[in-house]
Short mmCIF file of C-alpha atoms in Angstrom, two decimals:
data_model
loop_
_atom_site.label_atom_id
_atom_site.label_comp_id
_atom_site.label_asym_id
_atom_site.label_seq_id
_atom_site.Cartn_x
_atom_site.Cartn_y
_atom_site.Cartn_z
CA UNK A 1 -35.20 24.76 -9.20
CA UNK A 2 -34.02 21.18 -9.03
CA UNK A 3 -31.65 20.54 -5.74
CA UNK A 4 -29.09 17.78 -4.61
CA UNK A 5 -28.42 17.74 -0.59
CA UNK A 6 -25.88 15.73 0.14
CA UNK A 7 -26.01 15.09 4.21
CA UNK A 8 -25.34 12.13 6.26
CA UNK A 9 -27.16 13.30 9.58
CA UNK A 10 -30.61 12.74 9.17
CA UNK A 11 -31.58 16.25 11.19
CA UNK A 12 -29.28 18.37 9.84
CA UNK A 13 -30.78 16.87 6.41
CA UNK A 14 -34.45 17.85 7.21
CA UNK A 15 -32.68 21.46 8.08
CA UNK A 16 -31.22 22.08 5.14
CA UNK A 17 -34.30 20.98 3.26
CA UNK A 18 -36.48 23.49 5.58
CA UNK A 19 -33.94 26.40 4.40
CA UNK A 20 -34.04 25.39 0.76
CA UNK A 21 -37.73 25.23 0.69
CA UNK A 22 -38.16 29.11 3.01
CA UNK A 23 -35.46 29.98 0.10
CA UNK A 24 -36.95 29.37 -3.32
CA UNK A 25 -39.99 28.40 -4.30
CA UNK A 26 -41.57 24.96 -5.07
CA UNK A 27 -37.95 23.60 -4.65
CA UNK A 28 -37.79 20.51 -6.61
CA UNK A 29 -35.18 18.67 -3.49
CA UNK A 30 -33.40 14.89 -3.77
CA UNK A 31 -32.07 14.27 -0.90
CA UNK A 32 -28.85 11.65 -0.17
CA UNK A 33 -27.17 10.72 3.14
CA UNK A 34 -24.25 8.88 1.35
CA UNK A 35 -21.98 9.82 -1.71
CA UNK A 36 -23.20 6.51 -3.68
CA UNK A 37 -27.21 7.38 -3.01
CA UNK A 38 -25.85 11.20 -4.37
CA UNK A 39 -23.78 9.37 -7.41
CA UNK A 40 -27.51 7.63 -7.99
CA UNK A 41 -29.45 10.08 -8.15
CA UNK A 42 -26.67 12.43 -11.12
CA UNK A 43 -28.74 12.11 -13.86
CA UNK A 44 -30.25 15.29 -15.35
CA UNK A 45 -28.18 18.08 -13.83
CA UNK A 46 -29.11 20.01 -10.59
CA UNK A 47 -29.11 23.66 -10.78
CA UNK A 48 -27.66 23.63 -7.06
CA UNK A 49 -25.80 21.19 -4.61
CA UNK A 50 -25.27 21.74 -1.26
CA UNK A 51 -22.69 19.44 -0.03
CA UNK A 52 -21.18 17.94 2.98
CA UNK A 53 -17.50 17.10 3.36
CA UNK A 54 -17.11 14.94 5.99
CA UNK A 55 -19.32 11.79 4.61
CA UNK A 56 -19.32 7.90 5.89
CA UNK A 57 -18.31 6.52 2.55
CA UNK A 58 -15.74 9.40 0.85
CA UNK A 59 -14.65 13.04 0.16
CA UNK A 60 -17.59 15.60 -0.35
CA UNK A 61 -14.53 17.13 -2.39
CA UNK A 62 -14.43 14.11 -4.16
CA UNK A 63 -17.72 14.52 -5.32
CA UNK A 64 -17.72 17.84 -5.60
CA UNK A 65 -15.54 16.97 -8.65
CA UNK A 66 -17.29 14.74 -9.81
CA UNK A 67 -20.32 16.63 -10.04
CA UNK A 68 -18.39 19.75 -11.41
CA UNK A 69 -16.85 17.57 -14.46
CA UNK A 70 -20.41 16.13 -15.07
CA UNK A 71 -22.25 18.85 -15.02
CA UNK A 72 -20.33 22.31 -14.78
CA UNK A 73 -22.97 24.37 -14.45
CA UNK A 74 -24.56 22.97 -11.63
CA UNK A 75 -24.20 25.87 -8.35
CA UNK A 76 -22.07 23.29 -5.67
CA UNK A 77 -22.00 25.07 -2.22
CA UNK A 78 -20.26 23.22 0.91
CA UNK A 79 -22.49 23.41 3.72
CA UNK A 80 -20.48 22.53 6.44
CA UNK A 81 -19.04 23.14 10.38
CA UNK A 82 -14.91 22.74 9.14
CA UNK A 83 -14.17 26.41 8.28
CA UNK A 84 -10.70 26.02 9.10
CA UNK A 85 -8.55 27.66 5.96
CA UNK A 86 -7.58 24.43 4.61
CA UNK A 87 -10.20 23.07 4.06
CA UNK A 88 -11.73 25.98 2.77
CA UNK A 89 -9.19 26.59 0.14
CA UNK A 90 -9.44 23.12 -1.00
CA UNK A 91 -13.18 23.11 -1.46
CA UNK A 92 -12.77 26.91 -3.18
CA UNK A 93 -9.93 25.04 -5.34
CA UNK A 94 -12.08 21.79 -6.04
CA UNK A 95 -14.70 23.75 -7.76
CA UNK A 96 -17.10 24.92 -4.95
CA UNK A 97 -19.06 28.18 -5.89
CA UNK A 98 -19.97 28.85 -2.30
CA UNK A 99 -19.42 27.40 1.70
CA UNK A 100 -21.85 27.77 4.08
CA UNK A 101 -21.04 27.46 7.67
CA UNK A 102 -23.95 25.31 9.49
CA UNK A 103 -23.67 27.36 12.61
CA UNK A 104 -24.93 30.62 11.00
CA UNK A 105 -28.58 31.32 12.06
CA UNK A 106 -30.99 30.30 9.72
CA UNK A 107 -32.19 33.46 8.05
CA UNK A 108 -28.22 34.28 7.13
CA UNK A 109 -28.40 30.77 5.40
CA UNK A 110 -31.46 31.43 3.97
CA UNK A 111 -30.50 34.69 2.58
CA UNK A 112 -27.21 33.73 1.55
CA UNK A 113 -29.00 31.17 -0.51
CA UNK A 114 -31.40 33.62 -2.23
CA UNK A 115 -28.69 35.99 -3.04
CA UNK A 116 -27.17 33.04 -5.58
CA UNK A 117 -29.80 33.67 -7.93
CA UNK A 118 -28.19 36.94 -8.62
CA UNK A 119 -24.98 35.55 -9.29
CA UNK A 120 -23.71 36.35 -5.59
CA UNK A 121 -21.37 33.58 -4.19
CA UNK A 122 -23.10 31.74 -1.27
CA UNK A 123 -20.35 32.70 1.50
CA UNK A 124 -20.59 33.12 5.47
CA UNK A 125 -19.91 35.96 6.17
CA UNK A 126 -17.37 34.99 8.45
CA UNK A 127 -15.55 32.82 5.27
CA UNK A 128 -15.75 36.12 3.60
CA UNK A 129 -13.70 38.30 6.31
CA UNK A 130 -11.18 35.08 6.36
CA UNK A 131 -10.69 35.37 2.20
CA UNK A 132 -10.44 39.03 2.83
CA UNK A 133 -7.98 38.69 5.67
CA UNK A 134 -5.78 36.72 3.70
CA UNK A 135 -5.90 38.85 0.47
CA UNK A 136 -4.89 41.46 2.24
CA UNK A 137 -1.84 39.48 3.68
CA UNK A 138 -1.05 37.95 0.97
CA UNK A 139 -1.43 40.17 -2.31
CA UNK A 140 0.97 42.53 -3.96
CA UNK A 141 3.38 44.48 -2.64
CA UNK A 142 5.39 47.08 -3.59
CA UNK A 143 7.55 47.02 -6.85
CA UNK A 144 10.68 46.90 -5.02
CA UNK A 145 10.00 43.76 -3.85
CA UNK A 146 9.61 41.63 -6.73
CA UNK A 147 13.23 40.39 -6.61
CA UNK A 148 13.08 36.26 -6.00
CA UNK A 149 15.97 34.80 -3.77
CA UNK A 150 17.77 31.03 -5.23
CA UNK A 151 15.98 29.52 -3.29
CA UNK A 152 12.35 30.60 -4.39
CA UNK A 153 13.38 30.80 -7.83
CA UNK A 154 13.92 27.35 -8.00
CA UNK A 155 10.98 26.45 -5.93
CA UNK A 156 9.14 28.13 -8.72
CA UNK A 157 10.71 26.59 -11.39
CA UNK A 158 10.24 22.78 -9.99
CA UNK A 159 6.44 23.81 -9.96
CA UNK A 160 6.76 25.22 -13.50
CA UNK A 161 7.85 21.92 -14.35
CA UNK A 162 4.54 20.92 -12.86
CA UNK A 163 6.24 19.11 -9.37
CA UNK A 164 4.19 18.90 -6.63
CA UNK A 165 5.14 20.07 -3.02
CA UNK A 166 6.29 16.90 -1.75
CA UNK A 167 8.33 16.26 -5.22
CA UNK A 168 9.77 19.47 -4.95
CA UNK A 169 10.82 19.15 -0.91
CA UNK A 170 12.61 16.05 -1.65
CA UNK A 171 14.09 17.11 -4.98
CA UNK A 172 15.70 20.41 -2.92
CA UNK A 173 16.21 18.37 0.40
CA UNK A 174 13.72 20.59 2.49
CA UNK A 175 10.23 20.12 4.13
CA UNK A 176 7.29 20.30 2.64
CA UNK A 177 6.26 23.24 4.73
CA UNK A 178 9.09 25.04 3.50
CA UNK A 179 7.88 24.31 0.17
CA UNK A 180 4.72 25.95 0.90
CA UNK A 181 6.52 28.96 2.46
CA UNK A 182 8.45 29.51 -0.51
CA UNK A 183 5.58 29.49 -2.43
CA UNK A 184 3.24 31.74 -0.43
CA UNK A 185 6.30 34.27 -0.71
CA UNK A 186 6.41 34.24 -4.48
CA UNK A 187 2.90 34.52 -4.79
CA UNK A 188 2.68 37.36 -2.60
CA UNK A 189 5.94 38.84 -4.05
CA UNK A 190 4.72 38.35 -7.74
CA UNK A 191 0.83 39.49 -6.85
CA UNK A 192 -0.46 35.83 -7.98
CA UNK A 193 -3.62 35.29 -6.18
#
């Protein structure tokens, strides 16, 4: 199994190779502590990537892309200590097929890591509870519901149009926030996940 870690801090680097290599065996591991020494070493594709976010010269989401439109198959899980839901959500919308948490204990890693070879999504478990959590506030309701006020419908229609938030804040004369409000309530009204 060839495998790209992407890790600025030298320890945490020699970590994550330990737990790759008590994960699989004979790992075949390249190791990079910048995005450019990570960008050097894309040539054939990796079967997995775990990936830092918070690098000294860019965006682990950045590259994250990158590596996604290269090479779509290759597995890219965030390995990381941000598990705050935005950050989340924009690694799960940037392409990532799992995030690890750094502070889990070892053998969770380690197991979490084996379990991708059967096609199960590399996920702390406390990630997992958090997706859950906000399925369960956020999906459909009941039928009666469905009805969108002005307001939302033409939130939804700017974003039809393909208008970001900010576009469609100023184009309405509201905050971006209230952008986002609107759209959490459609989704949840209309059962979009």
């Amino acid at each position: 199994m060839r495998i790209l870690i992407l890790e600025d801090i030298a320890e945490t680097r020699d970590w994550l190779r330990t737990l790759v290599t008590d994960a699989y065996p004979r790992p075949e591991i390249t190791c990079a502590a910048m995005i450019r020494d990570a960008r050097a070493a894309l040539g054939p594709p990796y079967d997995l990537a775990l990936l830092d976010l918070g690098l000294p010269d860019g965006s682990g989401l950045d590259f994250l892309r990158e590596v996604k439109a290269r090479h779509p198959a290759t597995l890219c899980v965030v390995t990381t200590v941000m598990g705050d839901d935005g950050t989340v959500v924009a690694a799960l919308s940037a392409g990532a097929d799992g995030y690890l948490l750094k502070e889990n204990p070892a053998p969770v890693l380690i197991r979490q890591l084996q379990q991708i070879a059967d096609g199960v999504p590399a996920l702390s478990p406390a990630i997992a509870r958090r997706i859950m959590e906000h399925f369960r506030l956020t999906g459909p309701c009941e039928e009666g519901d469905i009805r969108l006020t002005d307001r939302e419908a033409d939130v939804l229609s700017l974003i039809g149009r393909g208008l970001r938030n900010a576009e469609v804040a100023r184009s309405l004369g509201i905050a971006e926030s209230t952008v986002a409000g609107y759209i959490k309530d459609v989704y949840r009204k209309l059962g979009i996940s």
